Coordinates of N, CA and C in Angstrom, one line a residue:
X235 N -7.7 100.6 27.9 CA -7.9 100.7 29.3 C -8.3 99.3 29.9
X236 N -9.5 98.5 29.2 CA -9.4 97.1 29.7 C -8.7 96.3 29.4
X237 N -7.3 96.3 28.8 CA -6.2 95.6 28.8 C -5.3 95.9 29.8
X238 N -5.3 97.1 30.2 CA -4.6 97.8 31.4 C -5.3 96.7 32.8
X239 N -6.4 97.3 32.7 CA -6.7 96.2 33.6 C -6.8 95.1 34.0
X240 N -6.9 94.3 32.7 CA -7.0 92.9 33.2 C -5.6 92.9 33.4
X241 N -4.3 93.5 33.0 CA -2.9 93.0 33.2 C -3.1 93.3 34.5
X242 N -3.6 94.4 34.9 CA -3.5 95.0 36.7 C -3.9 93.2 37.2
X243 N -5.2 93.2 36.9 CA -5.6 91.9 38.1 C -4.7 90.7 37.8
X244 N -4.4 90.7 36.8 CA -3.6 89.4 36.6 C -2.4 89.5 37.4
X245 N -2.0 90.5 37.2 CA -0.4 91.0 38.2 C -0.8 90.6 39.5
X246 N -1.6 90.7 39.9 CA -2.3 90.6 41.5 C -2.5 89.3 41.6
X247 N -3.5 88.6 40.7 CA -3.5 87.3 41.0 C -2.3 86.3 40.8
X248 N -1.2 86.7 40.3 CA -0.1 85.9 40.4 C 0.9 86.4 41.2
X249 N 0.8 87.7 41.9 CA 1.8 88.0 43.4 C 1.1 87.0 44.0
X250 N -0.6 86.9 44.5 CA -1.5 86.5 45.4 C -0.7 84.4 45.4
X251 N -1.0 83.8 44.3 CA -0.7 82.5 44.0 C 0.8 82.1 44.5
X252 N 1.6 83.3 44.4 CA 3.5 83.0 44.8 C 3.6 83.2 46.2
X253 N 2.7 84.1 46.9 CA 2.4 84.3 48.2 C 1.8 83.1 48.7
X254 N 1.1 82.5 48.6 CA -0.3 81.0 48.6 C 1.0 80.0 48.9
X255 N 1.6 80.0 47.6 CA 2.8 78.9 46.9 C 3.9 78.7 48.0
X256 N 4.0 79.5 48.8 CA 5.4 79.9 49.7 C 4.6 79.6 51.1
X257 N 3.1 79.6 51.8 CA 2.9 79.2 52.8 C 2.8 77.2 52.8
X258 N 3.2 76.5 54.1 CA 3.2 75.4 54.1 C 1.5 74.9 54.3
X259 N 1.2 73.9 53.1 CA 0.0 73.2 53.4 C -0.4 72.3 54.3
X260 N 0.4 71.8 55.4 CA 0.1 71.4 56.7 C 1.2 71.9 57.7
X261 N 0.5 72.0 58.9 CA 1.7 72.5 60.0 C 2.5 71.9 60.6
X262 N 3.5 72.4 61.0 CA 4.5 71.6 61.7 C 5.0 72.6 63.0
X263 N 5.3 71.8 63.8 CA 6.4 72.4 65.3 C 7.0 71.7 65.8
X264 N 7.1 70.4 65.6 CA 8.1 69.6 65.7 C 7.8 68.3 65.8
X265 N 9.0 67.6 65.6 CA 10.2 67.2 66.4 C 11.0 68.2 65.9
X266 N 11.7 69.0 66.7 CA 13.0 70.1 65.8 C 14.1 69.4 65.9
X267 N 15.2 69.8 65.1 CA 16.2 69.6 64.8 C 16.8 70.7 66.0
X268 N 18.4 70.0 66.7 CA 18.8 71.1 67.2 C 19.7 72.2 66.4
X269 N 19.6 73.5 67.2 CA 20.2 74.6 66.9 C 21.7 74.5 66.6
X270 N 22.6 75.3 66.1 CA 24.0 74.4 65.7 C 25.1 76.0 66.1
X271 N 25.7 75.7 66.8 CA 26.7 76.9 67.0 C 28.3 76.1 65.9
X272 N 28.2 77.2 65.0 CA 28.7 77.0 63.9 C 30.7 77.4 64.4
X273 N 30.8 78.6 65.2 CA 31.7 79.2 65.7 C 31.4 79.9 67.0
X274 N 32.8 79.6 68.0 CA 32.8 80.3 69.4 C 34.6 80.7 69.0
X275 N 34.4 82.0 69.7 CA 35.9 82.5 70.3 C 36.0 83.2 71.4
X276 N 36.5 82.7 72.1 CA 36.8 83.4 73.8 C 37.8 83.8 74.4
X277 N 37.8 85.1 74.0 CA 39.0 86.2 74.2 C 39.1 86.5 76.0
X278 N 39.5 86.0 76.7 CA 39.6 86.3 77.9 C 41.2 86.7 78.8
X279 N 41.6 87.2 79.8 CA 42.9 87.4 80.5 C 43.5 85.9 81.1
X280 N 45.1 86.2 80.6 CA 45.3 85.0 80.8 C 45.4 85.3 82.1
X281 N 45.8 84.1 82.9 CA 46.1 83.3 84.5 C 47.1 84.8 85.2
X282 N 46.4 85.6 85.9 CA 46.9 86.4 86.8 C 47.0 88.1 86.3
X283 N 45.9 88.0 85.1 CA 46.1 89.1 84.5 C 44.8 89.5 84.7
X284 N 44.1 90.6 84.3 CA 42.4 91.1 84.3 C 42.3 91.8 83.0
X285 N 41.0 92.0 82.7 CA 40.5 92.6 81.3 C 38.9 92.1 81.3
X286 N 38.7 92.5 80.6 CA 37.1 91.9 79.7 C 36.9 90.4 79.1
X287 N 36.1 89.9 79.2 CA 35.8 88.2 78.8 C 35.1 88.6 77.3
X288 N 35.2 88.3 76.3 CA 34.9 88.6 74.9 C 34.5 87.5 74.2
X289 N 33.2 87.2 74.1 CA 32.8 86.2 73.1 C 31.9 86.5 72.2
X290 N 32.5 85.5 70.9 CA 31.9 86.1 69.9 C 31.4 84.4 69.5
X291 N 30.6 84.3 68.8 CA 29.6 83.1 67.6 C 28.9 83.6 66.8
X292 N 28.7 82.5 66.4 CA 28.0 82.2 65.1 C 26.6 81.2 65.7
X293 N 25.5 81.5 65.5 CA 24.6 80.1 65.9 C 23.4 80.1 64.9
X294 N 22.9 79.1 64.7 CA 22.1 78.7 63.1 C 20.4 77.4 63.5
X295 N 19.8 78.0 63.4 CA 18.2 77.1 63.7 C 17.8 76.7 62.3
X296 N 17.9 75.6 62.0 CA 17.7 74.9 60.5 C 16.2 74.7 60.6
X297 N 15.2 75.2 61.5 CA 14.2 74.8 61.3 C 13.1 75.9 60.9
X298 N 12.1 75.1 59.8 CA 10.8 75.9 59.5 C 9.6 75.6 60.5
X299 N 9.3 76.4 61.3 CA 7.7 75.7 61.9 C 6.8 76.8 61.8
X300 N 5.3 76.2 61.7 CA 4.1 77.1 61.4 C 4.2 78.3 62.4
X301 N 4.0 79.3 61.9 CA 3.2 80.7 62.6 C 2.0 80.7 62.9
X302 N 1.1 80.2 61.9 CA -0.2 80.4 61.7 C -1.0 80.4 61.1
X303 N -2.1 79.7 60.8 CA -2.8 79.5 59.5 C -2.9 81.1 58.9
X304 N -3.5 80.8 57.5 CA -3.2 82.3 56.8 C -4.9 81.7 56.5
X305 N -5.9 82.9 56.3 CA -7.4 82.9 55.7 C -7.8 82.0 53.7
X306 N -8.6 81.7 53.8 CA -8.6 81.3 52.2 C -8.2 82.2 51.7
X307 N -8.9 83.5 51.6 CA -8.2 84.4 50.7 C -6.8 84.9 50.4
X308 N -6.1 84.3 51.2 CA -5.2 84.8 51.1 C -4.1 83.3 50.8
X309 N -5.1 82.5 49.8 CA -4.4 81.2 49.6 C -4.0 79.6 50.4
X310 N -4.7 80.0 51.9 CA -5.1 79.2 52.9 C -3.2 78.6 53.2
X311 N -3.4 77.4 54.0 CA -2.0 76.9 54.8 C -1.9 77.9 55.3
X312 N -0.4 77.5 55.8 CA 0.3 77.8 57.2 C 1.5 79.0 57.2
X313 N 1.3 80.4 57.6 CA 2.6 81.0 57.3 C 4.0 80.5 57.8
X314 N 5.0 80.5 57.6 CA 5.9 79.7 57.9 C 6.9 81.0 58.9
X315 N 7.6 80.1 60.0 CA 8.7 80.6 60.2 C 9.7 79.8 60.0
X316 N 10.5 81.0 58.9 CA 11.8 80.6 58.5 C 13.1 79.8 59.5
X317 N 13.8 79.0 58.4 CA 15.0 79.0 59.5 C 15.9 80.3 59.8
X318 N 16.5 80.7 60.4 CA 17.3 81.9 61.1 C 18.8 81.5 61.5
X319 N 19.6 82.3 61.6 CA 21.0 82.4 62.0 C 21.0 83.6 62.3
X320 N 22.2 84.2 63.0 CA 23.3 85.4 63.8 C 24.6 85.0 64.3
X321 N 25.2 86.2 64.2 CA 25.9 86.7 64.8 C 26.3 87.2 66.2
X322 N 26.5 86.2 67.7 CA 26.1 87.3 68.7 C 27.7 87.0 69.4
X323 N 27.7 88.5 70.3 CA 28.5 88.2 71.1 C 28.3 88.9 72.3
X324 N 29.0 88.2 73.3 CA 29.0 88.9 74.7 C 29.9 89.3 75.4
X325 N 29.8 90.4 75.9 CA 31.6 91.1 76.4 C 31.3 91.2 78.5
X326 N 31.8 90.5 78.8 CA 32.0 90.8 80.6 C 32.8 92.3 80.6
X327 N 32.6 92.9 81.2 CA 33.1 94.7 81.9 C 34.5 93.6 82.4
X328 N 35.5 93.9 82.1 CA 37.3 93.9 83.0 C 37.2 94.6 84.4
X329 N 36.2 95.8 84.8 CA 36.7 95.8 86.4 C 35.2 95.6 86.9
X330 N 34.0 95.2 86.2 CA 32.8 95.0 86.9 C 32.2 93.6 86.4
X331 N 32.0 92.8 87.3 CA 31.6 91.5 86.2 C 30.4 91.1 85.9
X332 N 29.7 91.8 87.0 CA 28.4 92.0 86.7 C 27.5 92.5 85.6
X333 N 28.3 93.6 84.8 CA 28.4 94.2 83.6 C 28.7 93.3 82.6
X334 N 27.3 92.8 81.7 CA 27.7 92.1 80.7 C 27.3 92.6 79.4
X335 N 27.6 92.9 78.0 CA 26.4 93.7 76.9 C 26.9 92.6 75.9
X336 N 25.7 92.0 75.6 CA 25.2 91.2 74.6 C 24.2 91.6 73.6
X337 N 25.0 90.6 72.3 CA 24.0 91.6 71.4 C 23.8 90.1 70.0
X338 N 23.2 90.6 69.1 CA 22.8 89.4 68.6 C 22.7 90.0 67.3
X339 N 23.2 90.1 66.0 CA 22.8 90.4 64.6 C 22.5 89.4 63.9
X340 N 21.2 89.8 63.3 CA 20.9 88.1 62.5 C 21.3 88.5 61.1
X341 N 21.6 87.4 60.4 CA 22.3 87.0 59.3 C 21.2 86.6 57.8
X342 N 20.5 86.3 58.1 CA 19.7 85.6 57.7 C 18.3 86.5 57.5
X343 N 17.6 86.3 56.2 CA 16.5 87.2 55.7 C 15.1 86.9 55.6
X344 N 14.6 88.0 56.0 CA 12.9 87.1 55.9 C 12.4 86.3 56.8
X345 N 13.0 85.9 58.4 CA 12.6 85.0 59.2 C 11.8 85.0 60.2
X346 N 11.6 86.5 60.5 CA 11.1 87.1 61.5 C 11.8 86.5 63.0
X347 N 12.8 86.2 63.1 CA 13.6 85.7 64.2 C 14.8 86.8 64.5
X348 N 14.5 86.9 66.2 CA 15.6 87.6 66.9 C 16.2 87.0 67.8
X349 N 17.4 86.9 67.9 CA 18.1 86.3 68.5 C 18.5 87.0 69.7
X350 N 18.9 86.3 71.1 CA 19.4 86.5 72.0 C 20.4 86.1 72.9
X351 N 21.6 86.1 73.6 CA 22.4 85.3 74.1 C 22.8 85.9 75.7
X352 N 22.7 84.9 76.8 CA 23.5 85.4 78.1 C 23.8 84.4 78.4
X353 N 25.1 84.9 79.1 CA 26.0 83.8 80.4 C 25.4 83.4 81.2
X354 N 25.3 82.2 81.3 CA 24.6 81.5 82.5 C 25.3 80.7 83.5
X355 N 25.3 80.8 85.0 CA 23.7 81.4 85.4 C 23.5 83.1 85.7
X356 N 24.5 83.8 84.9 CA 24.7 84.9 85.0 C 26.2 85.5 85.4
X357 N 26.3 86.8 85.3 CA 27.3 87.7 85.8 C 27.8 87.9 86.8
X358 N 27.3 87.6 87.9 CA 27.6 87.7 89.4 C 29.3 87.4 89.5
X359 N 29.8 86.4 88.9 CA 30.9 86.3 88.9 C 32.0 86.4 87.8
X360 N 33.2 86.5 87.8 CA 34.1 86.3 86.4 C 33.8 85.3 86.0
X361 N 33.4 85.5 84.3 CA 33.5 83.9 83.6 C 34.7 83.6 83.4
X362 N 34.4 81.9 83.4 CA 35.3 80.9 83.2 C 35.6 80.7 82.1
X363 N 36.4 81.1 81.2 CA 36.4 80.5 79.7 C 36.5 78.9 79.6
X364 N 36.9 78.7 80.6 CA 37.3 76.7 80.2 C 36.0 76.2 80.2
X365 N 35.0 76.7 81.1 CA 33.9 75.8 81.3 C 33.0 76.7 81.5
X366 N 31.9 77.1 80.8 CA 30.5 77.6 80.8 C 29.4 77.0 80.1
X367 N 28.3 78.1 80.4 CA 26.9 77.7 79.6 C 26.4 79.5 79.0
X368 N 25.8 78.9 78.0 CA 25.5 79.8 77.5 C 23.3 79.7 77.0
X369 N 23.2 80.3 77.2 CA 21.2 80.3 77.3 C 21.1 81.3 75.9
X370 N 20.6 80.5 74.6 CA 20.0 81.5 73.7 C 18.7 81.5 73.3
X371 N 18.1 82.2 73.0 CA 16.5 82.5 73.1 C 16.6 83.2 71.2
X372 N 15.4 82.2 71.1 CA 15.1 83.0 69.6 C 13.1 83.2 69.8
X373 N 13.4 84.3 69.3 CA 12.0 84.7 69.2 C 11.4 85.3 68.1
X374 N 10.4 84.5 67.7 CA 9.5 85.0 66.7 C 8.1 85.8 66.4
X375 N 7.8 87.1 66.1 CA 6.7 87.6 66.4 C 6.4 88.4 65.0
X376 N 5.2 88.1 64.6 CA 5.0 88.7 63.3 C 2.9 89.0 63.1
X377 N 2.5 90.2 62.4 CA 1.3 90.4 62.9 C 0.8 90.1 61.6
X378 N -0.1 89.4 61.1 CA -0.8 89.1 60.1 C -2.3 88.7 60.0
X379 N -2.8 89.1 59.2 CA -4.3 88.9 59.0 C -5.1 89.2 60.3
X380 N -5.0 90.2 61.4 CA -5.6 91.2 61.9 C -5.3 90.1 63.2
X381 N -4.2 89.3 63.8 CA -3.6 88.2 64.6 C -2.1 88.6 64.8
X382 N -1.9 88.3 65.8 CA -0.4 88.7 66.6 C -0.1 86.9 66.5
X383 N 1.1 86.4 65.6 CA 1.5 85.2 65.5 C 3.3 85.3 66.0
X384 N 3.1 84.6 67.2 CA 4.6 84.8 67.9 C 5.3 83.0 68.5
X385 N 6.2 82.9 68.9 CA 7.2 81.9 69.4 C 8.2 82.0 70.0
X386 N 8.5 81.1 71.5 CA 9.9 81.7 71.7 C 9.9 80.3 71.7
X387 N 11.4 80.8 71.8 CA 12.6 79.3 71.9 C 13.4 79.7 72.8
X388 N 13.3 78.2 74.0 CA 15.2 78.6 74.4 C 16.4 77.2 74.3
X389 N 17.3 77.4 74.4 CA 18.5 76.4 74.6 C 19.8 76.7 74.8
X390 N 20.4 75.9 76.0 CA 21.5 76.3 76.4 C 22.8 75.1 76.2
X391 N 23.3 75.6 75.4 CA 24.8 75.1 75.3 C 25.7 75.1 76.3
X392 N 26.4 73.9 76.6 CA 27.8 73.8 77.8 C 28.8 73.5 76.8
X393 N 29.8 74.5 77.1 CA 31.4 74.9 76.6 C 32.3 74.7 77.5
X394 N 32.8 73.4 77.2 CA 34.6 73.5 78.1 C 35.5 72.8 77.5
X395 N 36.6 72.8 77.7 CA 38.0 72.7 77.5 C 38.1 71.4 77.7
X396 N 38.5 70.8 76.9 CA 38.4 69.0 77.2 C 37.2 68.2 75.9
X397 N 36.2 69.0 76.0 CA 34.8 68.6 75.6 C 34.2 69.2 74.0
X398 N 34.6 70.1 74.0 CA 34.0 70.7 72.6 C 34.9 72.6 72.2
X399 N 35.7 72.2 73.3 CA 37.1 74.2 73.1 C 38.1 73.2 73.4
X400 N 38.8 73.9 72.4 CA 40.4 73.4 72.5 C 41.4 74.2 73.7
X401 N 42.6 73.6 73.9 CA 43.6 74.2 74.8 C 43.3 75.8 74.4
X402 N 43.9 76.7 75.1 CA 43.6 78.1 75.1 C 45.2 77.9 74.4
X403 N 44.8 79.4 73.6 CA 46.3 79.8 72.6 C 46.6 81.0 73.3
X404 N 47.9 81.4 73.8 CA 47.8 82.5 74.6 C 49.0 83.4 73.7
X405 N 49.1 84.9 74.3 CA 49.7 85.9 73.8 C 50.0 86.7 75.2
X406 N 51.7 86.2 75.7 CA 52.4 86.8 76.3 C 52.2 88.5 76.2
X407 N 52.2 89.0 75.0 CA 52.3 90.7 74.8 C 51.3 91.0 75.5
X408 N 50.0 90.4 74.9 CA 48.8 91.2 74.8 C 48.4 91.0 76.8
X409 N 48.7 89.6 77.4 CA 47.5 89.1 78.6 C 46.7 88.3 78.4
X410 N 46.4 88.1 77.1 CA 45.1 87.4 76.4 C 45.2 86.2 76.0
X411 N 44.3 85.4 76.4 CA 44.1 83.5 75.9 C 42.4 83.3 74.8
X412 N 43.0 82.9 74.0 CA 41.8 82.7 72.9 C 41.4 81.1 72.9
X413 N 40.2 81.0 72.9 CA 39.6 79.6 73.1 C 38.9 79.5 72.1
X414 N 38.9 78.6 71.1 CA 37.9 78.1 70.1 C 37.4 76.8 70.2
X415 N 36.1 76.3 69.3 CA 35.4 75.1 69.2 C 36.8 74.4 68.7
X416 N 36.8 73.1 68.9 CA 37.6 72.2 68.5 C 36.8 71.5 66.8
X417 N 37.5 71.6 66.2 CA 37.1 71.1 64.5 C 36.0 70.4 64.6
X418 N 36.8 69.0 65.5 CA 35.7 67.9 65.6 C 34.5 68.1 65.9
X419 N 34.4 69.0 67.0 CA 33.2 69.5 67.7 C 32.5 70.1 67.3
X420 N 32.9 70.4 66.3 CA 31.5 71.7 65.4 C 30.9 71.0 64.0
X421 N 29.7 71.3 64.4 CA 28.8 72.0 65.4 C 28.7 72.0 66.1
X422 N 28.9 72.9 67.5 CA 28.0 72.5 68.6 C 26.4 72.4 69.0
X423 N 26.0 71.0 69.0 CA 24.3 71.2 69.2 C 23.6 71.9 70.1
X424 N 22.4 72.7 70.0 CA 21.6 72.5 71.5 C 20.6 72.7 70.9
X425 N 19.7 71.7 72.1 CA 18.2 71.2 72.1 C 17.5 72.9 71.9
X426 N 16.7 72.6 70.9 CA 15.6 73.9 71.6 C 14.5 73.3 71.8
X427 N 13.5 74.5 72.8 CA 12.5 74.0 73.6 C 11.6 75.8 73.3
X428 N 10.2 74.6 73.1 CA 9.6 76.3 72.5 C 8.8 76.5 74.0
X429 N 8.9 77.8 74.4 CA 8.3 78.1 75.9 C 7.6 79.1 75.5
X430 N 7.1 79.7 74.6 CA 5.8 80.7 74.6 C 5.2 80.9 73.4
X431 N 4.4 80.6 73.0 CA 3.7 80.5 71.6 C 2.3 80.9 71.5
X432 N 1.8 81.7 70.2 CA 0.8 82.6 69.9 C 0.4 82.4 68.5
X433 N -0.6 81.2 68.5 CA -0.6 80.7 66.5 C -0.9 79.7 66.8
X434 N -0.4 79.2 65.8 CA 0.2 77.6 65.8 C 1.0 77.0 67.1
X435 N 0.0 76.2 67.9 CA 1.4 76.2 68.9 C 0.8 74.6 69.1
X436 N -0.5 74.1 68.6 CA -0.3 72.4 68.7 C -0.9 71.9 66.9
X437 N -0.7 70.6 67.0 CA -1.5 70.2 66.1 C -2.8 69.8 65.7
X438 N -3.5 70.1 64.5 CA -4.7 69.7 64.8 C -5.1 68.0 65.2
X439 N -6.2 67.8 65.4 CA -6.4 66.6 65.9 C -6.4 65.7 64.6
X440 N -6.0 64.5 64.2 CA -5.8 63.3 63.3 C -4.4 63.8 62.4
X441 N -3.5 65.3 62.9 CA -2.4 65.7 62.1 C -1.0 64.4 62.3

């Protein structure tokens, strides 16, 4: 039985140390790196036809920054938020344009990041596949050690034809023109900018 046990504590004090091991011993928030849209495709109606505007990506935040200090006991430093990536796309309604459903699947494990994406400056009108912006928001919220540790981010990418999408490839059958990132152009960057934070949200003084 006290062999039983001391394996028990020992088991514990070496989850406890790998847990310790994995928080960062000083904090960071930046300078960030920007966010990288890895893949765009924009399924839209060609010139004099109607349907739905269909976009899909890929977009990827290479960055770790502090959540929030963690207590000694629990091996002190900074819990980390992970870097994050998804999946998102956005579909315009074909007879309402106003109607947009966006959605975002993350890819990536362990980050506590949710991703979000909309047309900007919104739906009021048919998008343009040749020339738009796009506004993504990643948000981080995670509850630990009896503290609500959260982050948002936003950054907006500009997409057009000339700049970073290639000529549109079109299909007579279908109505449909497909626009992708141009080789060269990928990644596409964008700046992010953290606008709401609960933690860690400056550095300490002499950091």
């Amino acid at each position: 039985m006290q062999l039983s046990g001391r394996l028990a504590t020992l088991a514990v004090s070496l989850c406890m140390a790998r847990l310790a091991a994995s928080y960062d011993t000083t904090p960071f928030i930046g300078p960030l790196d920007p966010w990288k849209v890895n893949s765009l495709r924009i399924t839209a109606p060609a010139q004099g036809s109607s349907g739905p505007v269909d976009i899909e990506l890929a977009i990827e935040n290479p960055n770790t920054v502090s959540a929030g200090p963690a207590p000694h006991a629990a091996g002190g430093g900074y819990l980390p938020f992970s870097p994050s990536a998804a999946n998102c796309s956005a579909v315009q309604d074909g007879t309402d344009p106003g109607i947009v459903h966006a959605t975002c699947v993350e890819t990536s494990e362990l980050s506590y990041g949710v991703w979000s994406v909309e047309v900007v400056p919104g739906a009021a009108a048919r998008v343009d596949p040749t020339n738009l912006d796009l506004t993504f928001t990643l948000s981080y919220n995670v509850s630990r050690w009896g503290q609500q540790l959260s982050k948002v981010y936003d950054g907006t990418g500009h997409f057009a034809v000339g700049t970073n999408l290639a000529d549109a490839v079109c299909d007579d059958a279908s109505g449909t023109c497909l626009y992708e990132l141009k080789a060269e152009a990928t990644p596409v960057l964008v700046p992010p900018t953290m606008t709401e934070c609960q933690g860690t949200c400056s550095l300490p003084s002499g950091s």
